[in-house]
Amino acid sequence: MNLERLLQLWPKWQWSLTKIAALGALALGILLLLGAIALPWMKVPLGPEETVDAPATSLWKTLFTLGLATALGLRLFGRPFLSMRVVCLMPVLLIAYPQAVIVFDDETSGHLSWLQQQHDTITWLGGDVFLAHGTRYQGQAPAVDMEDPPMRLAAFRPPLVAPWSLGIAEVPDLIWWLGYNPVFCQFVSKGWVFGQLGLLFLLCGWLGWRRKDEEHGSRANEFRLCATTFGVAFLVWFGLACIPITTASYSLKKARVAALNDDAEAGLDHLNSACKAMPALSFDSGVLAQKGSFLLAQGESHVPEARYQNLLNLERDGYQHRAAELLENLIADGPHNPALDRELTRSLLRVAIDDFNAGNSAEARRRIRQVCVREPTAIQALFHLQLLALQGNHLEENRYCRETIASLYGNFQRREKKAVISAGWLMVAQGELEAGHTLAAAEAREKSRKP
């Protein structure tokens, strides 16, 4: 009886391959959207075993969930076109997410930017890993160099031109100001990607699930509805996203004019205004240095930023020993704000590398360990510490550094990380061999080939 009933209903359902594909797209879209709500959108490593999501994700997930619930409610209450408009607004919400993390969350952006910079310093052709997966040796150590971290840390170049006056050469800068820089691409997680894909499949399935073109208007009208809604929403978001960029650009220009006029007080005020418009500027090394210069010009040499700028001046003039002493004193007086503490840690790593390259391995080890205590995710410091452990025959520390680096690199997307992991295994293999553990050395050597 049930079979006869199904056969009677079959013509009414009007099933076709298009309808089956649309149903599959709808089901896949719903699953991906559930994954977007459940999974993290960013990977922010706080330690070898601790990874959290970006603080902005909570708000964005709430808005995302409310939007989906609103679309579902409108669909159930017989408002399909309005429901479709709401769904078409959702991709713009996701597009706006990177700017919230990279530009407006200075603490998360600064932390991830330094991780990305360390990765770049380690993996570039002239960096700490001399050759990716290289097997060359310098004496008894793999071919690695201790590379100084760059003097400047920033999420993007400061916006010194307004968005409407950009040339073709500045378009990449605009993309970075909207949050789409290498840091976001490195640490974005599955949740955000699933959200974009889920909305795409949901819309495709929805538009494909049509009974008759005459019912509720033609399918072409629905395509126009989706395109118009998304296009208008995107333009509105883009205009709003450019407001802080324009504000910061104007404030930076005013700060520059004030600096040329020796008006330190006004320059500092304009610089702070720029940092309020785009908070990620607050951890820009150049902005921090300029703040320190303004404070020194006002006679406020006791302020931490001014003291840091003073030691940078000494370092630039060749007084490295005196600068290192001031750095140790400034660190001892901390903690300060996260941006300055990060700069102090970077400077401490730079001093440690100078010690190592000067042959003072004991002092280099002490300072690098201090860096690792201050910043457990300092992969470059851990890599250097492993090299020192290899040279000093500290096998346990050698193993620990390799395990920690491999654990931290689990949060990275780029494939270049394999070169660092491979070099870590090579150093463990050499350490095991020097300790007489030939089998363990052979195993580590084999793992270095397929990290």
Short mmCIF file of C-alpha atoms in Angstrom, two decimals:
data_model
loop_
_atom_site.label_atom_id
_atom_site.label_comp_id
_atom_site.label_asym_id
_atom_site.label_seq_id
_atom_site.Cartn_x
_atom_site.Cartn_y
_atom_site.Cartn_z
CA MET A 1 0.00 0.00 0.00
CA ASN A 2 2.81 2.37 0.87
CA LEU A 3 4.55 1.61 -2.42
CA GLU A 4 1.39 2.42 -4.37
CA ARG A 5 1.07 5.69 -2.46
CA LEU A 6 4.67 6.64 -3.29
CA LEU A 7 4.11 5.86 -6.96
CA GLN A 8 1.03 8.11 -6.94
CA LEU A 9 2.98 10.98 -5.37
CA TRP A 10 6.01 10.62 -7.63
CA PRO A 11 4.66 12.82 -10.49
CA LYS A 12 3.77 15.56 -8.01
CA TRP A 13 7.30 15.70 -6.61
CA GLN A 14 8.73 16.05 -10.10
CA TRP A 15 12.12 14.67 -9.08
CA SER A 16 15.01 15.22 -11.43
CA LEU A 17 18.78 15.17 -11.28
CA THR A 18 18.68 18.94 -10.73
CA LYS A 19 16.41 18.53 -7.71
CA ILE A 20 18.55 15.74 -6.29
CA ALA A 21 21.70 17.84 -6.73
CA ALA A 22 19.96 20.81 -5.09
CA LEU A 23 18.90 18.66 -2.16
CA GLY A 24 22.47 17.40 -1.78
CA ALA A 25 23.80 20.96 -1.88
CA LEU A 26 21.30 22.01 0.78
CA ALA A 27 22.27 19.11 3.04
CA LEU A 28 25.99 19.78 2.57
CA GLY A 29 25.47 23.50 3.19
CA ILE A 30 23.62 22.85 6.44
CA LEU A 31 26.35 20.48 7.65
CA LEU A 32 29.06 23.02 6.83
CA LEU A 33 27.14 25.79 8.61
CA LEU A 34 26.81 23.62 11.71
CA GLY A 35 30.56 23.04 11.51
CA ALA A 36 31.13 26.79 11.22
CA ILE A 37 29.23 27.34 14.46
CA ALA A 38 30.94 24.48 16.31
CA LEU A 39 34.55 24.86 15.13
CA PRO A 40 37.01 27.69 15.90
CA TRP A 41 37.56 30.41 13.32
CA MET A 42 41.15 31.23 14.30
CA LYS A 43 44.03 29.31 15.89
CA VAL A 44 45.83 31.48 18.43
CA PRO A 45 48.66 29.48 20.09
CA LEU A 46 49.31 30.48 23.69
CA GLY A 47 51.69 27.61 24.39
CA PRO A 48 52.73 24.20 23.07
CA GLU A 49 49.50 22.58 24.27
CA GLU A 50 47.16 25.57 24.48
CA THR A 51 45.35 27.10 21.53
CA VAL A 52 42.40 29.48 21.76
CA ASP A 53 40.10 31.24 19.34
CA ALA A 54 40.26 34.97 18.64
CA PRO A 55 38.12 37.02 21.07
CA ALA A 56 36.16 38.54 18.17
CA THR A 57 34.91 35.11 17.14
CA SER A 58 32.32 34.96 19.93
CA LEU A 59 30.54 38.08 18.68
CA TRP A 60 30.79 37.03 15.04
CA LYS A 61 29.44 33.55 15.78
CA THR A 62 26.53 35.08 17.69
CA LEU A 63 25.66 37.36 14.77
CA PHE A 64 26.13 34.48 12.35
CA THR A 65 23.81 32.21 14.33
CA LEU A 66 21.19 34.94 14.71
CA GLY A 67 21.30 35.57 10.98
CA LEU A 68 20.77 31.90 10.16
CA ALA A 69 17.96 31.63 12.71
CA THR A 70 16.28 34.72 11.24
CA ALA A 71 16.53 33.31 7.72
CA LEU A 72 15.05 30.01 8.86
CA GLY A 73 12.22 31.72 10.73
CA LEU A 74 11.30 33.88 7.75
CA ARG A 75 11.30 30.81 5.50
CA LEU A 76 9.01 28.91 7.84
CA PHE A 77 6.60 31.86 8.07
CA GLY A 78 6.24 32.11 4.31
CA ARG A 79 8.66 34.95 3.53
CA PRO A 80 11.09 33.16 1.18
CA PHE A 81 12.41 36.25 -0.61
CA LEU A 82 13.15 38.12 2.60
CA SER A 83 14.73 34.97 3.99
CA MET A 84 16.95 34.73 0.92
CA ARG A 85 18.02 38.35 1.38
CA VAL A 86 19.14 37.58 4.92
CA VAL A 87 21.17 34.60 3.71
CA CYS A 88 22.82 36.81 1.06
CA LEU A 89 23.91 39.22 3.81
CA MET A 90 25.73 36.50 5.73
CA PRO A 91 28.82 36.22 3.45
CA VAL A 92 29.50 39.93 4.00
CA LEU A 93 29.48 39.32 7.74
CA LEU A 94 32.16 36.68 7.27
CA ILE A 95 34.14 38.92 4.91
CA ALA A 96 34.26 41.57 7.65
CA TYR A 97 35.68 39.13 10.21
CA PRO A 98 39.42 39.37 9.29
CA GLN A 99 39.50 43.12 9.87
CA ALA A 100 37.99 42.61 13.32
CA VAL A 101 40.84 40.25 14.23
CA ILE A 102 43.85 41.71 12.42
CA VAL A 103 43.11 45.45 12.62
CA PHE A 104 40.91 45.96 15.68
CA ASP A 105 42.22 43.28 18.06
CA ASP A 106 45.74 44.57 18.63
CA GLU A 107 46.71 41.96 21.22
CA THR A 108 45.76 38.94 19.09
CA SER A 109 47.08 40.55 15.91
CA GLY A 110 50.39 41.47 17.54
CA HIS A 111 50.87 37.99 18.96
CA LEU A 112 50.13 36.27 15.65
CA SER A 113 52.18 38.79 13.67
CA TRP A 114 55.26 38.00 15.72
CA LEU A 115 54.70 34.27 15.25
CA GLN A 116 54.43 34.81 11.50
CA GLN A 117 57.56 36.98 11.47
CA GLN A 118 59.53 34.31 13.35
CA HIS A 119 58.37 31.70 10.87
CA ASP A 120 59.46 33.89 7.96
CA THR A 121 62.84 34.59 9.60
CA ILE A 122 63.47 30.88 10.13
CA THR A 123 62.35 29.63 6.73
CA TRP A 124 63.56 32.18 4.18
CA LEU A 125 66.58 31.15 2.12
CA GLY A 126 69.00 33.22 4.17
CA GLY A 127 67.36 32.42 7.49
CA ASP A 128 67.91 30.00 10.35
CA VAL A 129 67.26 26.95 8.22
CA PHE A 130 69.97 27.37 5.59
CA LEU A 131 68.44 24.85 3.22
CA ALA A 132 64.99 23.34 3.50
CA HIS A 133 65.49 19.66 4.36
CA GLY A 134 69.22 20.21 3.90
CA THR A 135 71.68 17.56 5.01
CA ARG A 136 74.81 19.71 4.88
CA TYR A 137 76.79 20.09 8.07
CA GLN A 138 79.01 22.71 9.60
CA GLY A 139 81.27 20.67 11.80
CA GLN A 140 78.86 18.51 13.77
CA ALA A 141 75.77 20.71 13.45
CA PRO A 142 73.22 20.94 10.65
CA ALA A 143 73.61 23.92 8.35
CA VAL A 144 71.67 26.54 10.29
CA ASP A 145 72.36 30.17 11.00
CA MET A 146 71.18 32.37 13.83
CA GLU A 147 69.37 35.14 12.04
CA ASP A 148 68.51 38.41 13.77
CA PRO A 149 64.76 39.09 13.94
CA PRO A 150 63.78 42.10 11.81
CA MET A 151 63.90 45.41 13.61
CA ARG A 152 60.29 46.17 12.74
CA LEU A 153 57.16 44.22 13.58
CA ALA A 154 53.83 45.26 12.05
CA ALA A 155 50.60 43.75 10.78
CA PHE A 156 50.66 46.06 7.75
CA ARG A 157 52.24 49.24 6.47
CA PRO A 158 50.72 52.35 8.09
CA PRO A 159 48.01 53.92 5.90
CA LEU A 160 49.72 57.11 4.81
CA VAL A 161 47.32 57.55 1.87
CA ALA A 162 43.53 57.58 1.91
CA PRO A 163 41.72 54.60 0.26
CA TRP A 164 40.26 56.78 -2.53
CA SER A 165 43.71 58.07 -3.53
CA LEU A 166 45.34 54.65 -3.81
CA GLY A 167 47.29 53.72 -6.89
CA ILE A 168 47.67 50.23 -8.28
CA ALA A 169 50.85 49.72 -6.24
CA GLU A 170 48.93 50.35 -2.99
CA VAL A 171 46.09 47.89 -3.67
CA PRO A 172 47.89 45.09 -1.73
CA ASP A 173 48.13 47.47 1.22
CA LEU A 174 44.37 48.05 1.08
CA ILE A 175 43.77 44.31 1.15
CA TRP A 176 45.98 44.05 4.24
CA TRP A 177 44.16 46.99 5.90
CA LEU A 178 40.95 45.01 5.44
CA GLY A 179 42.50 42.16 7.43
CA TYR A 180 43.55 39.81 4.64
CA ASN A 181 47.28 39.66 5.37
CA PRO A 182 49.57 36.60 5.63
CA VAL A 183 48.91 36.39 9.37
CA PHE A 184 45.19 35.79 8.85
CA CYS A 185 45.83 33.29 6.06
CA GLN A 186 48.31 31.46 8.30
CA PHE A 187 46.11 31.07 11.37
CA VAL A 188 42.55 31.03 10.02
CA SER A 189 40.76 27.86 11.05
CA LYS A 190 38.14 25.58 9.54
CA GLY A 191 35.14 27.29 11.11
CA TRP A 192 35.43 30.47 9.05
CA VAL A 193 36.10 28.54 5.83
CA PHE A 194 33.17 26.20 6.51
CA GLY A 195 30.94 29.23 7.01
CA GLN A 196 31.76 30.64 3.58
CA LEU A 197 31.39 27.27 1.85
CA GLY A 198 28.21 26.46 3.76
CA LEU A 199 26.50 29.68 2.66
CA LEU A 200 27.58 29.05 -0.93
CA PHE A 201 26.14 25.53 -1.00
CA LEU A 202 23.01 26.66 0.84
CA LEU A 203 22.28 29.35 -1.75
CA CYS A 204 23.04 27.00 -4.65
CA GLY A 205 20.72 24.37 -3.23
CA TRP A 206 18.03 26.91 -2.48
CA LEU A 207 18.09 28.39 -5.97
CA GLY A 208 18.15 24.94 -7.52
CA TRP A 209 15.19 23.69 -5.51
CA ARG A 210 12.48 25.19 -7.73
CA ARG A 211 9.18 23.56 -8.47
CA LYS A 212 8.09 25.73 -11.38
CA ASP A 213 9.56 28.89 -12.80
CA GLU A 214 6.11 30.48 -12.64
CA GLU A 215 5.82 29.89 -8.89
CA HIS A 216 6.96 32.83 -6.74
CA GLY A 217 8.57 34.49 -9.76
CA SER A 218 11.26 33.24 -12.10
CA ARG A 219 14.59 31.79 -11.05
CA ALA A 220 16.31 34.65 -12.89
CA ASN A 221 14.63 37.12 -10.54
CA GLU A 222 15.97 35.20 -7.57
CA PHE A 223 19.49 35.34 -8.98
CA ARG A 224 19.13 39.09 -9.41
CA LEU A 225 17.80 39.36 -5.87
CA CYS A 226 20.84 37.52 -4.48
CA ALA A 227 23.34 39.48 -6.55
CA THR A 228 21.77 42.85 -5.70
CA THR A 229 21.52 42.13 -1.98
CA PHE A 230 25.09 40.88 -1.74
CA GLY A 231 26.46 43.70 -3.90
CA VAL A 232 24.78 46.46 -1.89
CA ALA A 233 25.80 44.87 1.42
CA PHE A 234 29.39 44.48 0.24
CA LEU A 235 29.61 48.13 -0.84
CA VAL A 236 28.16 49.29 2.48
CA TRP A 237 30.68 47.16 4.38
CA PHE A 238 33.56 48.38 2.23
CA GLY A 239 32.61 51.99 2.89
CA LEU A 240 32.41 51.38 6.63
CA ALA A 241 35.70 49.43 6.61
CA CYS A 242 37.47 52.35 4.94
CA ILE A 243 36.41 54.83 7.64
CA PRO A 244 39.06 53.77 10.22
CA ILE A 245 41.67 53.56 7.46
CA THR A 246 40.92 57.11 6.37
CA THR A 247 40.85 58.35 9.96
CA ALA A 248 44.19 56.72 10.74
CA SER A 249 45.71 58.09 7.54
CA TYR A 250 44.61 61.62 8.41
CA SER A 251 45.94 61.32 11.99
CA LEU A 252 49.29 59.94 10.83
CA LYS A 253 49.71 62.81 8.39
CA LYS A 254 48.96 65.28 11.19
CA ALA A 255 51.47 63.52 13.45
CA ARG A 256 54.08 63.74 10.72
CA VAL A 257 53.50 67.48 10.30
CA ALA A 258 53.68 67.96 14.07
CA ALA A 259 57.00 66.08 14.19
CA LEU A 260 58.43 68.31 11.46
CA ASN A 261 57.29 71.35 13.45
CA ASP A 262 58.86 69.99 16.67
CA ASP A 263 55.42 69.89 18.31
CA ALA A 264 55.85 66.66 20.29
CA GLU A 265 52.64 67.00 22.30
CA ALA A 266 50.41 67.41 19.25
CA GLY A 267 52.30 64.67 17.43
CA LEU A 268 51.73 62.22 20.27
CA ASP A 269 48.02 63.09 20.38
CA HIS A 270 47.63 62.50 16.65
CA LEU A 271 49.58 59.24 16.90
CA ASN A 272 47.27 58.03 19.67
CA SER A 273 44.27 59.00 17.54
CA ALA A 274 45.61 56.87 14.69
CA CYS A 275 46.03 53.92 17.06
CA LYS A 276 42.43 54.33 18.25
CA ALA A 277 41.19 54.21 14.67
CA MET A 278 43.32 51.17 13.79
CA PRO A 279 44.42 49.53 17.08
CA ALA A 280 46.91 47.23 15.31
CA LEU A 281 49.10 50.29 14.75
CA SER A 282 49.79 50.33 18.50
CA PHE A 283 52.19 47.36 18.21
CA ASP A 284 53.88 48.63 15.05
CA SER A 285 57.55 48.99 15.99
CA GLY A 286 57.80 52.23 14.05
CA VAL A 287 54.81 53.73 15.85
CA LEU A 288 56.20 52.66 19.23
CA ALA A 289 59.55 54.22 18.39
CA GLN A 290 57.88 57.46 17.31
CA LYS A 291 55.89 57.56 20.54
CA GLY A 292 59.13 57.13 22.47
CA SER A 293 60.73 59.96 20.50
CA PHE A 294 57.80 62.28 21.23
CA LEU A 295 57.99 61.42 24.94
CA LEU A 296 61.74 62.06 25.03
CA ALA A 297 61.16 65.40 23.33
CA GLN A 298 58.68 66.29 26.08
CA GLY A 299 61.24 65.42 28.75
CA GLU A 300 59.35 62.33 29.94
CA SER A 301 62.36 60.04 29.81
CA HIS A 302 61.03 57.89 32.69
CA VAL A 303 58.08 56.57 30.64
CA PRO A 304 58.73 52.96 29.46
CA GLU A 305 58.27 53.82 25.77
CA ALA A 306 60.81 56.64 26.10
CA ARG A 307 63.26 54.38 27.89
CA TYR A 308 62.90 51.81 25.13
CA GLN A 309 63.53 54.41 22.46
CA ASN A 310 66.60 55.55 24.38
CA LEU A 311 68.12 52.06 24.37
CA LEU A 312 67.34 51.74 20.66
CA ASN A 313 69.26 54.97 20.08
CA LEU A 314 72.21 53.57 22.03
CA GLU A 315 72.07 50.31 20.07
CA ARG A 316 72.00 52.21 16.78
CA ASP A 317 75.00 54.30 17.85
CA GLY A 318 77.05 51.19 18.63
CA TYR A 319 76.70 51.07 22.43
CA GLN A 320 75.33 47.53 22.51
CA HIS A 321 76.57 46.69 26.00
CA ARG A 322 74.95 49.76 27.57
CA ALA A 323 71.76 49.15 25.56
CA ALA A 324 71.64 45.55 26.82
CA GLU A 325 71.92 46.77 30.42
CA LEU A 326 69.06 49.23 29.93
CA LEU A 327 67.02 46.46 28.31
CA GLU A 328 67.51 44.14 31.30
CA ASN A 329 66.48 46.96 33.66
CA LEU A 330 63.39 47.81 31.63
CA ILE A 331 62.33 44.16 31.55
CA ALA A 332 62.83 43.90 35.31
CA ASP A 333 60.52 46.90 35.83
CA GLY A 334 57.72 45.21 33.86
CA PRO A 335 55.29 43.99 32.91
CA HIS A 336 54.25 46.89 30.72
CA ASN A 337 51.59 46.96 28.01
CA PRO A 338 51.55 43.89 25.69
CA ALA A 339 52.95 45.76 22.69
CA LEU A 340 55.97 47.09 24.59
CA ASP A 341 56.57 43.77 26.36
CA ARG A 342 56.63 42.07 22.96
CA GLU A 343 59.17 44.56 21.66
CA LEU A 344 61.32 44.01 24.75
CA THR A 345 61.21 40.26 24.17
CA ARG A 346 62.20 40.73 20.53
CA SER A 347 65.08 42.98 21.58
CA LEU A 348 66.19 40.41 24.15
CA LEU A 349 66.26 37.74 21.45
CA ARG A 350 68.29 40.07 19.24
CA VAL A 351 70.83 40.60 22.04
CA ALA A 352 71.02 36.84 22.65
CA ILE A 353 71.76 36.22 18.98
CA ASP A 354 74.51 38.84 19.09
CA ASP A 355 75.97 37.01 22.11
CA PHE A 356 75.92 33.71 20.25
CA ASN A 357 77.49 35.12 17.10
CA ALA A 358 80.18 36.72 19.30
CA GLY A 359 81.01 33.33 20.83
CA ASN A 360 79.36 33.97 24.21
CA SER A 361 77.20 30.84 24.23
CA ALA A 362 76.54 30.84 27.99
CA GLU A 363 75.07 34.34 27.97
CA ALA A 364 73.16 33.57 24.78
CA ARG A 365 71.62 30.48 26.39
CA ARG A 366 70.59 32.45 29.48
CA ARG A 367 68.87 35.15 27.47
CA ILE A 368 67.20 32.75 25.05
CA ARG A 369 65.79 30.79 27.97
CA GLN A 370 64.50 34.07 29.36
CA VAL A 371 62.80 34.73 26.02
CA CYS A 372 61.15 31.30 26.14
CA VAL A 373 59.84 32.00 29.65
CA ARG A 374 58.45 35.39 28.62
CA GLU A 375 56.94 34.02 25.41
CA PRO A 376 56.27 30.23 25.35
CA THR A 377 55.40 30.38 21.63
CA ALA A 378 58.72 31.95 20.55
CA ILE A 379 59.57 29.36 17.90
CA GLN A 380 62.71 31.17 16.77
CA ALA A 381 64.07 31.25 20.32
CA LEU A 382 63.24 27.56 20.73
CA PHE A 383 65.02 26.77 17.49
CA HIS A 384 68.11 28.64 18.65
CA LEU A 385 67.92 26.97 22.05
CA GLN A 386 67.89 23.58 20.34
CA LEU A 387 71.01 24.50 18.42
CA LEU A 388 72.71 25.56 21.67
CA ALA A 389 71.57 22.32 23.30
CA LEU A 390 73.12 20.35 20.44
CA GLN A 391 76.41 22.17 20.76
CA GLY A 392 76.40 21.75 24.55
CA ASN A 393 75.39 18.05 24.42
CA HIS A 394 72.14 18.70 26.35
CA LEU A 395 70.14 15.88 24.80
CA GLU A 396 66.97 16.26 26.89
CA GLU A 397 66.74 19.95 26.10
CA ASN A 398 67.38 19.13 22.45
CA ARG A 399 64.43 16.72 22.44
CA TYR A 400 62.20 19.12 24.36
CA CYS A 401 62.81 21.96 21.91
CA ARG A 402 62.03 19.74 18.93
CA GLU A 403 58.78 18.50 20.48
CA THR A 404 57.70 22.01 21.43
CA ILE A 405 58.45 23.43 17.99
CA ALA A 406 56.57 20.60 16.28
CA SER A 407 53.60 21.13 18.59
CA LEU A 408 53.51 24.88 17.91
CA TYR A 409 53.82 24.34 14.18
CA GLY A 410 50.66 22.24 14.27
CA ASN A 411 48.77 25.55 14.19
CA PHE A 412 50.53 26.82 11.04
CA GLN A 413 49.08 26.38 7.55
CA ARG A 414 52.15 27.01 5.37
CA ARG A 415 54.08 24.02 4.09
CA GLU A 416 57.44 25.68 4.79
CA LYS A 417 57.05 24.55 8.39
CA LYS A 418 58.22 21.10 7.31
CA ALA A 419 61.71 22.50 6.76
CA VAL A 420 61.91 23.64 10.39
CA ILE A 421 60.53 20.36 11.72
CA SER A 422 62.98 18.44 9.53
CA ALA A 423 65.92 20.52 10.80
CA GLY A 424 64.74 19.85 14.35
CA TRP A 425 64.81 16.11 13.77
CA LEU A 426 68.29 16.41 12.25
CA MET A 427 69.57 18.14 15.37
CA VAL A 428 68.00 15.45 17.55
CA ALA A 429 69.60 12.78 15.36
CA GLN A 430 73.01 14.40 15.78
CA GLY A 431 72.49 14.70 19.53
CA GLU A 432 71.46 11.06 19.82
CA LEU A 433 74.48 10.00 17.79
CA GLU A 434 76.87 11.97 20.00
CA ALA A 435 75.26 10.35 23.05
CA GLY A 436 75.91 6.90 21.56
CA HIS A 437 72.24 6.15 20.79
CA THR A 438 72.72 4.92 17.25
CA LEU A 439 69.24 3.37 16.86
CA ALA A 440 67.49 6.51 18.13
CA ALA A 441 69.71 8.60 15.85
CA ALA A 442 68.72 6.48 12.85
CA GLU A 443 65.02 6.82 13.72
CA ALA A 444 65.30 10.60 14.11
CA ARG A 445 67.20 10.81 10.85
CA GLU A 446 64.46 8.88 9.08
CA LYS A 447 61.76 11.13 10.55
CA SER A 448 63.60 14.20 9.30
CA ARG A 449 63.01 13.00 5.75
CA LYS A 450 59.23 12.87 6.18
CA PRO A 451 58.37 15.38 8.92
#
